[in-house]
Tab-separated table of C-alpha atoms in Angstrom:
chain	number	residue	atom	x	y	z
A	1	MET	CA	-0.094	-0.238	-0.036
A	2	GLN	CA	0.687	3.812	-0.088
A	3	ILE	CA	0.408	6.302	2.771
A	4	ARG	CA	-0.055	9.746	1.689
A	5	VAL	CA	1.370	11.597	4.708
A	6	GLY	CA	2.688	15.205	5.703
A	7	PHE	CA	1.635	18.240	7.833
A	8	GLU	CA	1.148	21.894	8.157
A	9	MET	CA	1.637	24.398	10.963
A	10	GLU	CA	1.033	27.862	11.017
A	11	TYR	CA	3.143	29.890	13.409
A	12	ARG	CA	2.586	33.888	14.805
A	13	CYS	CA	6.174	34.804	15.820
A	14	PRO	CA	6.223	39.151	17.280
A	15	TYR	CA	10.438	37.935	16.520
A	16	PRO	CA	12.754	36.120	14.284
A	17	THR	CA	11.708	33.249	16.698
A	18	PRO	CA	14.768	30.253	16.271
A	19	MET	CA	13.126	26.450	16.134
A	20	ILE	CA	14.637	23.465	16.162
A	21	LEU	CA	11.967	20.856	14.728
A	22	ALA	CA	11.974	16.137	14.284
A	23	LEU	CA	9.300	16.072	12.063
A	24	ASN	CA	10.671	14.321	8.995
A	25	ILE	CA	10.141	10.768	8.846
A	26	HIS	CA	12.790	8.328	10.264
A	27	TYR	CA	15.938	7.600	8.311
A	28	SER	CA	15.012	3.602	8.553
A	29	ARG	CA	11.924	4.356	6.487
A	30	ALA	CA	13.977	6.784	3.660
A	31	SER	CA	14.147	3.519	1.290
A	32	ASP	CA	9.866	3.705	1.175
A	33	LEU	CA	9.467	7.260	0.498
A	34	VAL	CA	8.093	7.898	-3.170
A	35	ARG	CA	8.008	11.092	-2.974
A	36	PRO	CA	10.490	12.795	-0.047
A	37	ASP	CA	8.954	14.591	2.732
A	38	HIS	CA	10.797	17.643	2.259
A	39	LEU	CA	10.139	20.442	5.057
A	40	VAL	CA	8.753	23.446	2.739
A	41	THR	CA	7.890	27.298	4.342
A	42	HIS	CA	5.847	30.086	3.475
A	43	PRO	CA	8.125	32.599	3.471
A	44	ALA	CA	10.696	30.440	2.515
A	45	VAL	CA	13.536	30.494	4.751
A	46	PRO	CA	17.106	28.858	5.406
A	47	ILE	CA	16.924	25.170	6.938
A	48	THR	CA	19.954	23.131	7.751
A	49	ALA	CA	19.561	19.727	9.012
A	50	TYR	CA	21.473	17.456	11.256
A	51	ARG	CA	21.136	14.208	13.348
A	52	ASP	CA	20.841	14.013	16.627
A	53	GLN	CA	21.904	11.752	19.484
A	54	PHE	CA	19.842	9.037	18.991
A	55	GLY	CA	20.130	9.090	14.962
A	56	ASN	CA	16.545	10.759	14.114
A	57	TRP	CA	16.598	14.444	11.696
A	58	CYS	CA	15.793	17.151	12.554
A	59	SER	CA	15.681	20.995	11.468
A	60	ARG	CA	17.236	24.157	12.543
A	61	LEU	CA	15.825	27.540	11.273
A	62	VAL	CA	14.689	31.118	12.287
A	63	ALA	CA	10.868	31.674	11.619
A	64	PRO	CA	10.858	35.133	10.296
A	65	PRO	CA	8.401	37.682	12.628
A	66	GLY	CA	4.090	37.309	11.019
A	67	ARG	CA	2.820	34.686	9.404
A	68	PHE	CA	4.956	31.798	9.382
A	69	VAL	CA	4.061	28.175	7.998
A	70	LEU	CA	5.762	24.929	7.507
A	71	GLY	CA	4.898	21.658	6.306
A	72	THR	CA	5.704	18.363	3.966
A	73	ASP	CA	3.616	16.142	1.784
A	74	ALA	CA	4.976	12.821	1.353
A	75	LEU	CA	4.351	9.779	0.052
A	76	ILE	CA	5.588	6.396	0.982
A	77	ASN	CA	5.197	2.536	0.569
A	78	ASP	CA	4.057	0.269	3.467
A	79	THR	CA	3.841	-3.286	3.437
A	80	GLY	CA	-0.132	-3.177	4.707
A	81	LYS	CA	0.954	-6.079	7.392
A	82	PRO	CA	-0.308	-4.617	11.127
A	83	ASP	CA	2.771	-4.430	13.880
A	84	VAL	CA	4.632	-8.082	14.468
A	85	VAL	CA	2.888	-10.176	17.586
A	86	ALA	CA	5.464	-12.552	18.854
A	87	PRO	CA	4.014	-14.242	22.105
A	88	GLY	CA	6.719	-16.027	22.369
A	89	ALA	CA	9.495	-13.545	22.713
A	90	THR	CA	11.566	-13.739	25.656
A	91	GLN	CA	12.424	-11.323	28.431
A	92	THR	CA	16.437	-10.746	28.190
A	93	PRO	CA	18.693	-10.456	31.876
A	94	VAL	CA	19.686	-7.194	32.488
A	95	GLU	CA	23.650	-8.460	32.626
A	96	HIS	CA	23.257	-9.375	29.001
A	97	LEU	CA	21.509	-6.953	27.462
A	98	PRO	CA	22.909	-4.989	24.590
A	99	GLU	CA	24.957	-1.866	26.221
A	100	SER	CA	22.815	0.186	23.222
A	101	THR	CA	19.726	-0.668	25.563
A	102	LEU	CA	20.679	-0.062	28.975
A	103	ALA	CA	19.585	4.014	28.810
A	104	TYR	CA	16.063	2.910	28.187
A	105	LEU	CA	16.083	1.561	31.381
A	106	LEU	CA	16.646	4.808	33.007
A	107	GLY	CA	14.469	7.209	34.607
A	108	SER	CA	14.138	10.239	32.123
A	109	ARG	CA	11.974	13.341	32.225
A	110	TYR	CA	8.856	12.049	32.175
A	111	CYS	CA	9.218	8.630	33.168
A	112	GLU	CA	9.856	8.678	36.829
A	113	THR	CA	10.914	4.583	37.594
A	114	ASP	CA	12.242	5.449	40.994
A	115	LEU	CA	8.236	6.834	41.700
A	116	LEU	CA	6.255	4.053	40.145
A	117	SER	CA	8.724	1.207	40.993
A	118	ASP	CA	6.916	-0.411	43.586
A	119	ILE	CA	3.739	0.408	41.588
A	120	ALA	CA	5.061	-1.860	38.934
A	121	TRP	CA	6.285	-4.678	41.099
A	122	GLN	CA	3.091	-4.894	42.790
A	123	GLN	CA	1.209	-4.941	39.243
A	124	PHE	CA	3.183	-6.910	37.655
A	125	GLY	CA	5.806	-9.093	39.760
A	126	ASP	CA	3.864	-12.458	40.227
A	127	GLY	CA	3.148	-12.383	36.208
A	128	PRO	CA	4.865	-13.780	33.482
A	129	THR	CA	7.962	-12.059	31.863
A	130	GLY	CA	8.426	-11.502	28.437
A	131	TRP	CA	5.807	-10.278	25.789
A	132	ALA	CA	3.325	-11.638	28.128
A	133	ARG	CA	4.542	-9.276	30.373
A	134	VAL	CA	4.439	-5.813	28.071
A	135	GLN	CA	1.459	-7.045	27.052
A	136	ALA	CA	-0.293	-7.251	30.614
A	137	ILE	CA	1.060	-3.719	31.338
A	138	CYS	CA	-0.076	-2.392	28.075
A	139	ASP	CA	-3.544	-3.861	28.604
A	140	PHE	CA	-3.621	-2.158	32.503
A	141	VAL	CA	-2.611	1.293	30.548
A	142	HIS	CA	-5.077	1.153	28.510
A	143	ARG	CA	-7.936	0.655	30.887
A	144	HIS	CA	-6.358	2.754	33.238
A	145	ILE	CA	-6.466	6.169	31.764
A	146	GLU	CA	-9.080	7.855	30.082
A	147	PHE	CA	-8.257	9.025	26.820
A	148	GLY	CA	-9.514	12.892	25.182
A	149	TYR	CA	-8.137	15.516	23.704
A	150	ALA	CA	-9.368	17.843	26.285
A	151	HIS	CA	-6.928	15.929	29.034
A	152	ALA	CA	-3.495	16.443	26.833
A	153	ARG	CA	-1.154	18.420	28.854
A	154	ARG	CA	2.108	18.733	27.578
A	155	THR	CA	3.872	19.111	31.029
A	156	ARG	CA	2.106	15.457	32.689
A	157	SER	CA	4.864	12.598	33.794
A	158	ALA	CA	4.186	8.908	34.031
A	159	ARG	CA	3.375	9.215	37.206
A	160	GLU	CA	0.403	11.896	36.485
A	161	ALA	CA	-0.729	10.242	34.629
A	162	TYR	CA	-1.214	7.115	36.292
A	163	GLU	CA	-2.756	9.186	39.791
A	164	GLU	CA	-5.053	10.876	37.081
A	165	GLY	CA	-5.933	8.048	35.180
A	166	ARG	CA	-6.095	9.952	31.934
A	167	GLY	CA	-4.681	11.662	28.961
A	168	VAL	CA	-3.614	11.303	25.763
A	169	CYS	CA	-1.778	9.133	23.246
A	170	ARG	CA	1.911	10.560	25.041
A	171	ASP	CA	0.948	9.633	28.258
A	172	TYR	CA	-0.409	6.238	27.996
A	173	ALA	CA	3.197	5.529	26.135
A	174	HIS	CA	5.163	7.482	29.373
A	175	LEU	CA	2.858	5.068	31.649
A	176	ALA	CA	3.147	1.560	30.281
A	177	ILE	CA	7.371	2.801	29.170
A	178	THR	CA	7.862	3.653	32.831
A	179	PHE	CA	6.359	0.064	34.257
A	180	CYS	CA	8.373	-1.508	31.353
A	181	ARG	CA	11.721	0.049	32.582
A	182	CYS	CA	10.533	-0.681	36.467
A	183	MET	CA	10.182	-4.697	35.304
A	184	ASN	CA	13.865	-4.537	33.621
A	185	ILE	CA	12.703	-4.143	30.300
A	186	PRO	CA	14.337	-1.615	27.923
A	187	ALA	CA	11.523	1.018	26.467
A	188	ARG	CA	11.315	3.735	24.164
A	189	TYR	CA	9.463	6.588	22.730
A	190	CYS	CA	7.916	6.975	19.079
A	191	THR	CA	6.439	9.633	17.500
A	192	GLY	CA	5.300	9.567	14.177
A	193	TYR	CA	2.064	9.056	11.709
A	194	LEU	CA	-0.650	6.455	12.224
A	195	GLY	CA	-3.448	6.810	9.814
A	196	ASP	CA	-7.141	5.033	10.752
A	197	MET	CA	-6.281	2.441	8.119
A	198	GLY	CA	-7.896	-0.866	8.903
A	199	THR	CA	-10.375	0.710	11.817
A	200	GLU	CA	-13.980	1.146	12.236
A	201	GLN	CA	-15.872	4.373	11.271
A	202	PRO	CA	-16.158	6.835	13.525
A	203	HIS	CA	-12.493	7.875	13.229
A	204	GLY	CA	-10.927	10.665	15.414
A	205	THR	CA	-9.537	14.227	14.731
A	206	MET	CA	-6.193	13.337	12.764
A	207	ASP	CA	-2.563	13.895	14.992
A	208	PHE	CA	0.975	12.833	14.866
A	209	ALA	CA	0.907	9.586	17.731
A	210	ALA	CA	2.839	8.425	20.552
A	211	TRP	CA	3.613	4.769	21.231
A	212	PHE	CA	7.038	2.640	22.376
A	213	GLU	CA	8.513	-0.291	21.542
A	214	ALA	CA	10.564	-2.663	24.494
A	215	PHE	CA	13.620	-5.172	23.554
A	216	LEU	CA	12.781	-8.493	23.898
A	217	GLY	CA	14.739	-11.342	23.261
A	218	ASP	CA	16.985	-9.630	20.621
A	219	ARG	CA	15.494	-6.986	19.071
A	220	TRP	CA	12.870	-4.194	19.600
A	221	TYR	CA	8.895	-5.111	19.227
A	222	THR	CA	6.076	-1.941	18.832
A	223	PHE	CA	3.406	-2.093	21.234
A	224	ASP	CA	0.654	0.397	21.684
A	225	ALA	CA	-0.744	1.284	25.134
A	226	ARG	CA	-3.428	3.506	23.280
A	227	ASN	CA	-4.479	1.458	21.026
A	228	ASN	CA	-3.607	-1.630	22.528
A	229	MET	CA	-4.224	-3.554	19.070
A	230	PRO	CA	-1.969	-4.246	15.643
A	231	ARG	CA	-2.045	-1.388	13.507
A	232	VAL	CA	-1.444	-0.697	10.206
A	233	GLY	CA	0.342	1.354	8.310
A	234	ARG	CA	3.037	3.358	10.897
A	235	VAL	CA	5.130	6.132	9.665
A	236	LEU	CA	8.182	6.565	12.661
A	237	ILE	CA	9.162	10.424	12.729
A	238	ALA	CA	11.337	9.859	16.238
A	239	ARG	CA	13.129	7.419	19.029
A	240	GLY	CA	13.844	8.842	22.507
A	241	ARG	CA	13.817	8.376	26.293
A	242	ASP	CA	10.323	9.685	26.026
A	243	ALA	CA	8.645	12.962	24.781
A	244	CYS	CA	10.947	14.800	25.474
A	245	ASP	CA	13.954	13.807	23.249
A	246	VAL	CA	11.465	13.990	20.178
A	247	ALA	CA	9.753	17.156	20.853
A	248	LEU	CA	8.101	17.931	17.177
A	249	ALA	CA	8.862	21.533	17.490
A	250	SER	CA	10.870	23.418	20.049
A	251	THR	CA	10.559	27.246	19.597
A	252	PHE	CA	13.212	29.841	21.246
A	253	GLY	CA	11.482	32.920	21.495
A	254	PRO	CA	7.189	33.927	22.302
A	255	ASN	CA	5.650	32.916	19.326
A	256	THR	CA	1.123	31.349	18.770
A	257	LEU	CA	0.552	28.184	17.282
A	258	GLU	CA	-2.473	29.396	15.139
A	259	ARG	CA	-3.562	26.621	13.021
A	260	PHE	CA	-2.012	22.870	12.932
A	261	LYS	CA	-3.142	19.784	10.658
A	262	VAL	CA	-1.674	16.882	9.937
A	263	TRP	CA	-3.102	13.930	7.495
A	264	ALA	CA	-1.884	9.966	7.187
A	265	ASP	CA	-4.018	8.622	4.509
A	266	GLU	CA	-4.090	4.936	2.179
A	267	VAL	CA	-3.766	6.363	-1.482
A	268	VAL	CA	-6.616	4.622	-3.154
A	269	GLY	CA	-5.877	3.743	-6.985
A	270	PRO	CA	-3.602	5.013	-9.402
């Protein structure tokens, strides 16, 4: 299948405003791109790109005063297959984990492992390990948090999501990641596009999505505590320890986001 993905953001800035953006499709999907997701701005400004410490593509620019619009519109090939399900995947003992995964065992800005460790072990310590443990965590988080865009708060941490019992997809991901790390399973935060392909109507408002990956056996697997079912058509943008590492846009000065639109639609026909 082919998926058209993109976004458009409209800012208003009183002064020249530097921005760091993590809005390009992840390098691991580069060979799938039919039409690249080049960043386009109005008015046009110089853009430089770099790879951050997690390997994500990032852009730097300075937004001019006044109205500033930025966006992309890409076409990408996809297998059309749902997320991999591997019930036999085992939990790797900490002493045998690859060094590259160890950072994803530790607490981070939005994932307070020290504050949720006792709760995690009480809830999941006597249960199964491996894939079944991560799935049990997803099941718990899916039931525990009430979804609603009105509940969105960019400063909410995993502990606050647990205590408040409400949030959006990033809160589901943060809480599930934290519980996984508490149970000695490396887990990392993912952001990207996730359309409604293969789901029943009515479809909600389109936005960027958050999910997570857990390291089991010898590889990373995709999990999604918000939807809690295998989905088709995920297009990864960035990975990190939590949402702090993969902020879509970091702005360094006063500004107002006046308009925001995201799309991720299957292309039907030629």
